[in-house]
Short mmCIF file of C-alpha atoms in Angstrom, two decimals:
data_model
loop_
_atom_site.label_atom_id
_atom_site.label_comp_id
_atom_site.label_asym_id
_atom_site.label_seq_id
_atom_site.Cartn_x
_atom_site.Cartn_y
_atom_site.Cartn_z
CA UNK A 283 34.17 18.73 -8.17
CA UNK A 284 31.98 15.86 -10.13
CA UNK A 285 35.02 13.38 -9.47
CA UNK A 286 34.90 14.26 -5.59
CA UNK A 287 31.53 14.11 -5.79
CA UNK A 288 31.53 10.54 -7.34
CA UNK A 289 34.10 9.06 -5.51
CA UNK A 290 32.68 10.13 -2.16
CA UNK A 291 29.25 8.79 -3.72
CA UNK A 292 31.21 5.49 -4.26
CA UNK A 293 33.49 5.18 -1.25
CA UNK A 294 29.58 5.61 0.83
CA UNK A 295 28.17 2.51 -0.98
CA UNK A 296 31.13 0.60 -0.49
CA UNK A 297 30.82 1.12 2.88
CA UNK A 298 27.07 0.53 3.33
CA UNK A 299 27.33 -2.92 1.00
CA UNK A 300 29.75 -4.07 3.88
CA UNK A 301 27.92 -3.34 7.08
CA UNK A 302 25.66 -5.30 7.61
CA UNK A 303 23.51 -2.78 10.19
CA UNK A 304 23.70 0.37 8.60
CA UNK A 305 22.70 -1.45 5.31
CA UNK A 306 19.79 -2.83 7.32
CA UNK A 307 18.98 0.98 8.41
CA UNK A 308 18.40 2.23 4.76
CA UNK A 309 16.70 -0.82 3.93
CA UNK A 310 14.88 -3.40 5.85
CA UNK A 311 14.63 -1.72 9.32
CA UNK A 312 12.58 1.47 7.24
CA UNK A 313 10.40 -1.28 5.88
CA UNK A 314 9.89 -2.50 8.72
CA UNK A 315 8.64 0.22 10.76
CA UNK A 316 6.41 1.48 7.64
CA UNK A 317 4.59 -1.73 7.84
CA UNK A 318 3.80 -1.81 11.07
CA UNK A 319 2.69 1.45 11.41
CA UNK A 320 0.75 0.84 7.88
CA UNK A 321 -0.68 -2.69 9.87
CA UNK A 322 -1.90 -0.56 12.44
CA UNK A 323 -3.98 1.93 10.86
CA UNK A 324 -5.08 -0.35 8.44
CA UNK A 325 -8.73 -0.13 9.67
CA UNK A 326 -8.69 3.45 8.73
CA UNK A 327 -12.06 4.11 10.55
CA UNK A 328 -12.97 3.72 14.23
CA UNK A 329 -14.97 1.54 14.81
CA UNK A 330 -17.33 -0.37 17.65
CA UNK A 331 -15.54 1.62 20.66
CA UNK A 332 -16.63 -0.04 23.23
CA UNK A 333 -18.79 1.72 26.09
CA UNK A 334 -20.62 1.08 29.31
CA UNK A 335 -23.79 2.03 30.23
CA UNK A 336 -25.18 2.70 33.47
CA UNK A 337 -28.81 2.85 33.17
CA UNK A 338 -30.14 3.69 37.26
CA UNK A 339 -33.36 4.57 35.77
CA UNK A 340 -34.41 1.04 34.49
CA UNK A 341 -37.25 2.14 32.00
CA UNK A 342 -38.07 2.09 28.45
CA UNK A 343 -36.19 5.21 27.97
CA UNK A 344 -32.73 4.10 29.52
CA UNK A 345 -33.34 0.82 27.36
CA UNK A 346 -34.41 2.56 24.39
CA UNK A 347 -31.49 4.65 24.43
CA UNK A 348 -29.27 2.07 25.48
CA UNK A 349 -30.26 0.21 22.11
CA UNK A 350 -29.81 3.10 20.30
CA UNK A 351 -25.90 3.57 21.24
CA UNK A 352 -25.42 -0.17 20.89
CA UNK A 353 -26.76 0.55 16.95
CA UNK A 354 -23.98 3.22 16.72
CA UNK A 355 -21.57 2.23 14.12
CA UNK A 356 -18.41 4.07 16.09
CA UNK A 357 -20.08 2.15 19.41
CA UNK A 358 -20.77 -1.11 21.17
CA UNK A 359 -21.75 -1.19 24.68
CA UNK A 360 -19.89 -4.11 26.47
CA UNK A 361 -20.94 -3.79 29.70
CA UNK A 362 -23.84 -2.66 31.47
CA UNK A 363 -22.87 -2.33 35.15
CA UNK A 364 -25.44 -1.69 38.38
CA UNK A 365 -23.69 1.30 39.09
CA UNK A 366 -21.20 3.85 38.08
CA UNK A 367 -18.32 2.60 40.63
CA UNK A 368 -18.51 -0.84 38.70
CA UNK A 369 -18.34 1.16 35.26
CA UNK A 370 -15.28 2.98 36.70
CA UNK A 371 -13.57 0.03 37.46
CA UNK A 372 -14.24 -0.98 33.54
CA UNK A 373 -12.74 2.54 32.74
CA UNK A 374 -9.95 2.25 34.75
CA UNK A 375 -8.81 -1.13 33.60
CA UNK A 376 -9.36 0.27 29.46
CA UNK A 377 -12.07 -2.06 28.87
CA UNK A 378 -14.42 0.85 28.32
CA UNK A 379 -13.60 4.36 26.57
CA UNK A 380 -16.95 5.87 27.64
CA UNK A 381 -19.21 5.45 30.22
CA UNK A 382 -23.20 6.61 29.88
CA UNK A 383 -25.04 7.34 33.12
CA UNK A 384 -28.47 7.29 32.70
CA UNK A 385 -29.84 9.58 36.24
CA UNK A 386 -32.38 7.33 38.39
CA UNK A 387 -34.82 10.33 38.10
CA UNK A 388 -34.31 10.34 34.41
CA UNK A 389 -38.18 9.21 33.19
CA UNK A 390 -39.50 11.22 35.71
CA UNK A 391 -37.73 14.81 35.61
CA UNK A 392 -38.50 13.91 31.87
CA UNK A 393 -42.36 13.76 32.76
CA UNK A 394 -42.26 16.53 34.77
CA UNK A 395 -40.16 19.34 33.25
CA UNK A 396 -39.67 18.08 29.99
CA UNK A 397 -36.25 17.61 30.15
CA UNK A 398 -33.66 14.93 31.84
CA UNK A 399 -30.09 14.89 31.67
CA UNK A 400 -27.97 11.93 30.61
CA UNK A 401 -24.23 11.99 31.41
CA UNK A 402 -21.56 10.92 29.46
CA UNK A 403 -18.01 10.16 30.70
CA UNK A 404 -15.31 9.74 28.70
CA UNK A 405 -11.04 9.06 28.58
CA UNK A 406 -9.54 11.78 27.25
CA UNK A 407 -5.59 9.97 28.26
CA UNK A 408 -6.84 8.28 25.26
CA UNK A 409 -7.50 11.23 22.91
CA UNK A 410 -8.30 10.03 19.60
CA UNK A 411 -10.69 7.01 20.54
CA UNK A 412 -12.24 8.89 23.76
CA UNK A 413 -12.93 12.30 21.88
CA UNK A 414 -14.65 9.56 19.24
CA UNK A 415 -16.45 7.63 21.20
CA UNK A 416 -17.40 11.37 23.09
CA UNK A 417 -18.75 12.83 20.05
CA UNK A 418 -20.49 9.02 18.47
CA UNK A 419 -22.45 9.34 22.18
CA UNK A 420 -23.59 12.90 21.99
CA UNK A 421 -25.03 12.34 18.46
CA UNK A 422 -26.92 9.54 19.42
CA UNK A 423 -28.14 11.44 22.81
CA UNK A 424 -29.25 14.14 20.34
CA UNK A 425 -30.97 12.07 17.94
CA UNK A 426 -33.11 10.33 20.45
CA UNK A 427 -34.05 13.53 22.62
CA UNK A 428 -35.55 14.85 19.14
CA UNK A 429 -37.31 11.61 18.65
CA UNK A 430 -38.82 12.28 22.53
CA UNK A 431 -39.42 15.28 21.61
CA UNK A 432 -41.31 14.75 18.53
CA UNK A 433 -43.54 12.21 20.23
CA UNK A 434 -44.24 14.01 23.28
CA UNK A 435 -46.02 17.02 20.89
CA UNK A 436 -47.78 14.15 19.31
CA UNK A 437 -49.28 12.93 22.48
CA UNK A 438 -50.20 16.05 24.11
CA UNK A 439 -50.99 18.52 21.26
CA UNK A 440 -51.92 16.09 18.01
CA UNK A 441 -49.62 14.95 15.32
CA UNK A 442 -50.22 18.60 13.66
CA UNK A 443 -48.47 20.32 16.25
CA UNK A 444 -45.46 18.61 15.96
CA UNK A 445 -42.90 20.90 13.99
CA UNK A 446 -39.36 20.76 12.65
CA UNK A 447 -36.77 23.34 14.33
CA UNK A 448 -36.62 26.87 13.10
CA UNK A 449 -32.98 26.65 13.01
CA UNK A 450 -31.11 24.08 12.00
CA UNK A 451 -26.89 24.10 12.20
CA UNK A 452 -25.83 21.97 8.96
CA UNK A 453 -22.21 20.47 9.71
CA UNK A 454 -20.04 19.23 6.67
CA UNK A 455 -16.68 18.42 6.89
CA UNK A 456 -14.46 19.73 4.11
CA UNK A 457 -11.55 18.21 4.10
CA UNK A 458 -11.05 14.13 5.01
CA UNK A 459 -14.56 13.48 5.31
CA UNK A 460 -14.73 9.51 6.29
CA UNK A 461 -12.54 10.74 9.23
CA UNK A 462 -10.18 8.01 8.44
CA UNK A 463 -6.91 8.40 10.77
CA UNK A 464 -4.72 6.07 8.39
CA UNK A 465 -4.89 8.83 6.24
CA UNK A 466 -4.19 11.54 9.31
CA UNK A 467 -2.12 9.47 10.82
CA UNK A 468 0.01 7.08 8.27
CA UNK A 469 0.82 9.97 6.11
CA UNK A 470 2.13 11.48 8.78
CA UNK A 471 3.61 9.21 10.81
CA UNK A 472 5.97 7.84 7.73
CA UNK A 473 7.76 10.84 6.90
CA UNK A 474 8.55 11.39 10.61
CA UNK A 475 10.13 7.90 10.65
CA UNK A 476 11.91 8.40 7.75
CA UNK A 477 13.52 11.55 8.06
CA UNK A 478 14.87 10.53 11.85
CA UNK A 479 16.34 7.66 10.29
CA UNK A 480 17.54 9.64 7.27
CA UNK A 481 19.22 12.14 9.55
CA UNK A 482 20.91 9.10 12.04
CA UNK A 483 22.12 8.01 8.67
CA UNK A 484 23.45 11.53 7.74
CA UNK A 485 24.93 11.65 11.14
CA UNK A 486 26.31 8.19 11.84
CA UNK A 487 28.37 8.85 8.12
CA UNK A 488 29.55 12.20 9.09
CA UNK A 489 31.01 11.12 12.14
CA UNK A 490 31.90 8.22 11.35
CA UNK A 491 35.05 9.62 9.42
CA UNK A 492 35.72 11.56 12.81
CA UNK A 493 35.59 9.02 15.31
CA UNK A 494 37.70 6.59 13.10
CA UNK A 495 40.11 9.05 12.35
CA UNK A 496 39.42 8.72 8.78
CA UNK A 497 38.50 11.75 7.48
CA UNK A 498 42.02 12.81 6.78
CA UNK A 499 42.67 10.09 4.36
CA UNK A 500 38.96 10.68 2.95
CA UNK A 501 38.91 14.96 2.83
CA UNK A 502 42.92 15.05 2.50
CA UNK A 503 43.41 13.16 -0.87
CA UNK A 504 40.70 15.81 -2.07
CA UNK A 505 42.88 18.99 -4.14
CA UNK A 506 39.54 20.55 -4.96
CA UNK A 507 35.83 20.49 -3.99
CA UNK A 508 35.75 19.25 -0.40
CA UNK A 509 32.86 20.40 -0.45
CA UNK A 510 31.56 18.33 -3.00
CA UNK A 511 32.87 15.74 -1.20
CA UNK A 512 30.66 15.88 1.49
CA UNK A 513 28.09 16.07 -0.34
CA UNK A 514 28.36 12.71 -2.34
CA UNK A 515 29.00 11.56 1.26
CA UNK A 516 24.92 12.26 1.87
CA UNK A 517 23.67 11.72 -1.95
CA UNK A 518 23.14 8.12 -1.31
CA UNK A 519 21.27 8.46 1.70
CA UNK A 520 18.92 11.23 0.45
CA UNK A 521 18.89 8.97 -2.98
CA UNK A 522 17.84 6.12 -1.04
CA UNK A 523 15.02 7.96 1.65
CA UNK A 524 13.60 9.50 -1.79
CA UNK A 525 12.80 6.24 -2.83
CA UNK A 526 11.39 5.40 0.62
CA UNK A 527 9.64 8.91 0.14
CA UNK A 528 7.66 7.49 -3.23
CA UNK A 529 6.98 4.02 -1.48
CA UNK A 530 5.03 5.55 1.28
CA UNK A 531 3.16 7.84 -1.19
CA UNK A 532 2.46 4.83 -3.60
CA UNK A 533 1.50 3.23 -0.43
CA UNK A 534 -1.55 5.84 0.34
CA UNK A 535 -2.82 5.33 -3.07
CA UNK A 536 -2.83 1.95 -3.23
CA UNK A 537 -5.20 2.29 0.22
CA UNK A 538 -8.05 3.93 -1.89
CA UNK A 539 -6.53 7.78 -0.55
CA UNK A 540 -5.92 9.73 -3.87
CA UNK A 541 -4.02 13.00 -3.19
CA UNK A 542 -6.04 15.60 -3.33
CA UNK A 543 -3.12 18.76 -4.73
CA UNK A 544 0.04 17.27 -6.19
CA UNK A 545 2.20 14.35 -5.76
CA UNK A 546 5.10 15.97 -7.14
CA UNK A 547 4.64 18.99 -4.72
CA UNK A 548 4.92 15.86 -1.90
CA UNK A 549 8.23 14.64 -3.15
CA UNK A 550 9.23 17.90 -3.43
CA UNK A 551 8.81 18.42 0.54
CA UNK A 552 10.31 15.24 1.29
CA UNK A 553 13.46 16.59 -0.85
CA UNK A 554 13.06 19.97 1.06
CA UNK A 555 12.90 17.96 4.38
CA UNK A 556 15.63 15.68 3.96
CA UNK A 557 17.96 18.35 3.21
CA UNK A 558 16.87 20.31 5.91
CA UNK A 559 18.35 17.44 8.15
CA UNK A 560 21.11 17.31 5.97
CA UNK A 561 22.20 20.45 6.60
CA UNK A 562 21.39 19.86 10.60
CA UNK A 563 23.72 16.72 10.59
CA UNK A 564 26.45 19.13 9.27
CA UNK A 565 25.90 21.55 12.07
CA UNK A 566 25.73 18.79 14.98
CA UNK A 567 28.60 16.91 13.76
CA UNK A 568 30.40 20.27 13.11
CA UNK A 569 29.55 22.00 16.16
CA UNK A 570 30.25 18.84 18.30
CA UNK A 571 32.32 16.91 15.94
CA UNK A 572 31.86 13.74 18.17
CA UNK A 573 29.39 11.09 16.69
CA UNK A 574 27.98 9.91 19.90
CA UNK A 575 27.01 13.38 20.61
CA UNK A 576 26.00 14.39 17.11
CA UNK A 577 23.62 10.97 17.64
CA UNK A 578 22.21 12.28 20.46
CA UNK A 579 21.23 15.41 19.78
CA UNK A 580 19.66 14.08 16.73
CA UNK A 581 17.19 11.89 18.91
CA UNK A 582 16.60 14.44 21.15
CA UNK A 583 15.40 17.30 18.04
CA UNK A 584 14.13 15.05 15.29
CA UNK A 585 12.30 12.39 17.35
CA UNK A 586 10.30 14.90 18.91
CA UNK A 587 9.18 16.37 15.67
CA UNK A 588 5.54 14.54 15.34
CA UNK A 589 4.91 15.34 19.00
CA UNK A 590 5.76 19.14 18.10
CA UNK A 591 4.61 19.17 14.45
CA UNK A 592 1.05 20.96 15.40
CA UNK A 593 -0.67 18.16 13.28
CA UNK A 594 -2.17 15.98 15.81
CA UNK A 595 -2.21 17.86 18.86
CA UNK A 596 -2.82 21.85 18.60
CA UNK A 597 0.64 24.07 19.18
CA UNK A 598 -1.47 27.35 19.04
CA UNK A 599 -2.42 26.75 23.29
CA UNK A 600 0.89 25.39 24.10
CA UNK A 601 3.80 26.82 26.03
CA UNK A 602 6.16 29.47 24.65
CA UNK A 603 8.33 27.03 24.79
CA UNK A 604 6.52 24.29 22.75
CA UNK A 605 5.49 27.34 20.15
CA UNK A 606 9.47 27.93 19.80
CA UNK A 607 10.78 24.22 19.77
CA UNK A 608 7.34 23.85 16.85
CA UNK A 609 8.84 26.68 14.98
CA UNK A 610 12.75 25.16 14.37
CA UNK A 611 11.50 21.88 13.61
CA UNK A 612 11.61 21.36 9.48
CA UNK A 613 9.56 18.88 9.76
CA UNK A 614 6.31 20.85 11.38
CA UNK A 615 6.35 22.72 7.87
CA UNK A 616 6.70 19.74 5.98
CA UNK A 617 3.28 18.33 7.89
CA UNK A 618 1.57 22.16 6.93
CA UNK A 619 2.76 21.16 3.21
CA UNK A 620 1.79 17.77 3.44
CA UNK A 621 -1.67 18.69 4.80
CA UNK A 622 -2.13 21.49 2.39
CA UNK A 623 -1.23 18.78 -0.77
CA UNK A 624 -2.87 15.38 0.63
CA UNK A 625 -6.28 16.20 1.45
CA UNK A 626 -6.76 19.81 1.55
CA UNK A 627 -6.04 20.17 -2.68
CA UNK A 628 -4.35 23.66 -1.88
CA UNK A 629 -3.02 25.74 -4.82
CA UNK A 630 0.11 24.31 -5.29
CA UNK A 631 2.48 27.68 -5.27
CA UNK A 632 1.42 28.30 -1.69
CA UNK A 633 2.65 25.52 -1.16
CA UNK A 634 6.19 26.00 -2.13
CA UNK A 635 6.29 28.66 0.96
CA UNK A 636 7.26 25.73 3.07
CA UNK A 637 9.87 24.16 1.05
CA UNK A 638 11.21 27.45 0.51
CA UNK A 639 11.33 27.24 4.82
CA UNK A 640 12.82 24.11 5.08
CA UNK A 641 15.63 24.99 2.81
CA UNK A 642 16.30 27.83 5.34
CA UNK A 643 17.03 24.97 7.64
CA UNK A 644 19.74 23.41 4.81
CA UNK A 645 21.65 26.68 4.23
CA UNK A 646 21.39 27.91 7.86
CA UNK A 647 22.96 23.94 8.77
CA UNK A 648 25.33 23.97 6.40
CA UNK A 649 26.79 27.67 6.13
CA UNK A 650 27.67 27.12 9.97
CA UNK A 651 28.50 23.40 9.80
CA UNK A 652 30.22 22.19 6.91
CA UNK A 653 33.41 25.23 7.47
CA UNK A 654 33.51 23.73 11.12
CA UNK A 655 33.53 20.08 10.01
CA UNK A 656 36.16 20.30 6.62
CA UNK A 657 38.72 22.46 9.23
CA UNK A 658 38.47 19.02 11.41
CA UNK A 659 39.74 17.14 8.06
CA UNK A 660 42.60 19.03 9.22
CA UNK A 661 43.11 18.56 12.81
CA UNK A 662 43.73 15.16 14.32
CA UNK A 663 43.85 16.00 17.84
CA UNK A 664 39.82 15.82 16.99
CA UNK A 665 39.76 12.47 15.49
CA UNK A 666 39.04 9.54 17.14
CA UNK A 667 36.24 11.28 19.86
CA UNK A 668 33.17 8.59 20.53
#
């Protein structure tokens, strides 16, 4: 079994060190696509979103509070149109992520009942920097209308009569506190690249042997372990992507993020995750035992794992459906694992519940797909399908 193992191992590297593209998909196209996603995040922290304010009102308070969001770090106010069809136009054209309307009756609804109502607009087809620049605004609303507040007491009832609130809600984030999305959003966003590639890899090597009519020669000369076989066929990929695996890890740290639970617990997930793909490509390329197809389905399943994952956008309110296509994705426990591990400092053995998941996904795979794909070592009228 070792010296199926080995020459498969060897007859995979021989290959790769003579194509030129899949070479370049195990090496410089995964670098690639790390660093630009790594060059995009690299600000880590929104910043200066910019706004427009529509201020109808046109007294100190619309100007006072205009100053006031223009002071917001997460803000900058850009424009300040006559009216709100003019700030729309901004909107529309994603010059502006917010817009602040500022009533014309503000001042005096303010002077009369005590109370005036500013509106805030905001694009939510932009989630992550409209929900910011949402939540920057509504702070900065709040802060002022205490500050009115305060000073209206003062002038009506004397400095002594001005008091704090009863009740006061204390927020504190626990996990992630600088709110930094190259953190969120890197971490995740690298795995999910490489375990598509790592499974179009998987794939593409599987099939390869099919389409070419190969496998016979490869699987045939094999008296024992076939088996084995296969699986030095996929060592040097998952060799390879665990490398990859510690390079994006290294890369976090290197950006000031420690990991809050265990590094090794990460690897360990990657390892989980990559053979849950592993075991996938067997079942595809088994099931189908066509490459082109096999290919296919694998863009179709694992490029639609971030969208699915459940660690940007929430699965919980989704479709039955969406629930069901979250639940056979490996890679939506590997985010739970990598959440748990990164930032959350989780106890390590709970963990392991996920990896123990993912390797569902590996024996499920295989047990199904490696029978169907070493009886096709067997049957040319197979070979040769695109």
């Amino acid at each position: 079994m070792a010296s199926a193992f080995l020459s498969s191992f060897r007859r995979e590297m021989r290959f790769l060190r003579h194509s030129v593209w899949d070479l370049g998909l195990v090496t410089w196209i995964p670098l690639l696509l790390m660093s630009v996603i790594a060059w995009q995040m690299s600000p880590a922290v929104l910043r200066d979103l910019p706004i427009a304010v529509v201020d109808l009102d046109g007294t100190g308070i619309g100007r006072a509070l205009v100053n006031r969001l223009e002071a917001a770090p997460g803000l900058t106010v850009v424009a300040t149109p006559r009216d709100f069809a003019q700030a729309e136009v901004l909107a529309r054209a994603r010059r502006v992520f917010a817009i602040v309307l500022i009533p014309a009756d503000a001042s005096a609804d303010l002077a009369r009942k005590g109370q005036a109502t500013v509106v805030s607009y905001y694009n939510m087809s932009y989630y992550t920097p409209g929900t910011a620049a949402q939540r920057e605004i509504a702070a900065t609303v709040r802060d002022y209308a205490e500050t009115l507040s305060r000073e209206q007491t003062a002038a009506t009832r004397g400095v002594k009569a001005v008091r704090t609130a009863p009740v006061a809600a204390q927020t504190t984030v626990l996990f992630n506190p600088q709110g930094s999305y190259e953190i969120q959003l890197v971490s995740l966003l690298h795995p999910a690249i490489l375990h598509l590639i790592f499974m179009v890899c998987v794939v593409g090597a599987l099939g390869r042997e099919l389409r070419d009519g190969t496998i016979g020669e490869w699987l045939g000369a094999q008296t024992a372990g076939r088996a084995a076989a296969v699986a030095g066929k996929i060592a040097p990929y998952l060799l390879i992507f665990m490398l990859w695996a510690a390079v994006a890890l290294l890369y976090i740290g290197t950006r000031g993020w420690p990991v809050a639970g265990s590094a090794a617990v990460i690897l360990v997930g990657y390892l989980a995750l990559y053979l849950a793909h592993a075991g996938l490509a067997l079942l595809l390329v088994g099931l189908t035992q066509a490459m082109a197809q096999s290919l296919s389905l694998t863009g179709l399943y694992a490029g639609s794992s971030f969208a699915f994952s459940g660690a940007i956008f929430p699965i919980q309110s989704a479709s039955w459906f969406g629930r069901l296509w979250s639940s056979i994705l490996p890679y939506s426990e590997y985010a739970k694992l990598q959440a748990e591990q990164m930032v959350m400092g989780t106890d390590a053995a709970w963990s392991l519940r996920h990896v123990a998941i993912m390797l569902l996904f590996f024996g499920i795979g295989s047990a199904i797909g490696l029978p169907r794909y070493l009886r096709a070592a067997t049957r040319p009228a197979v070979w040769g399908r695109r």
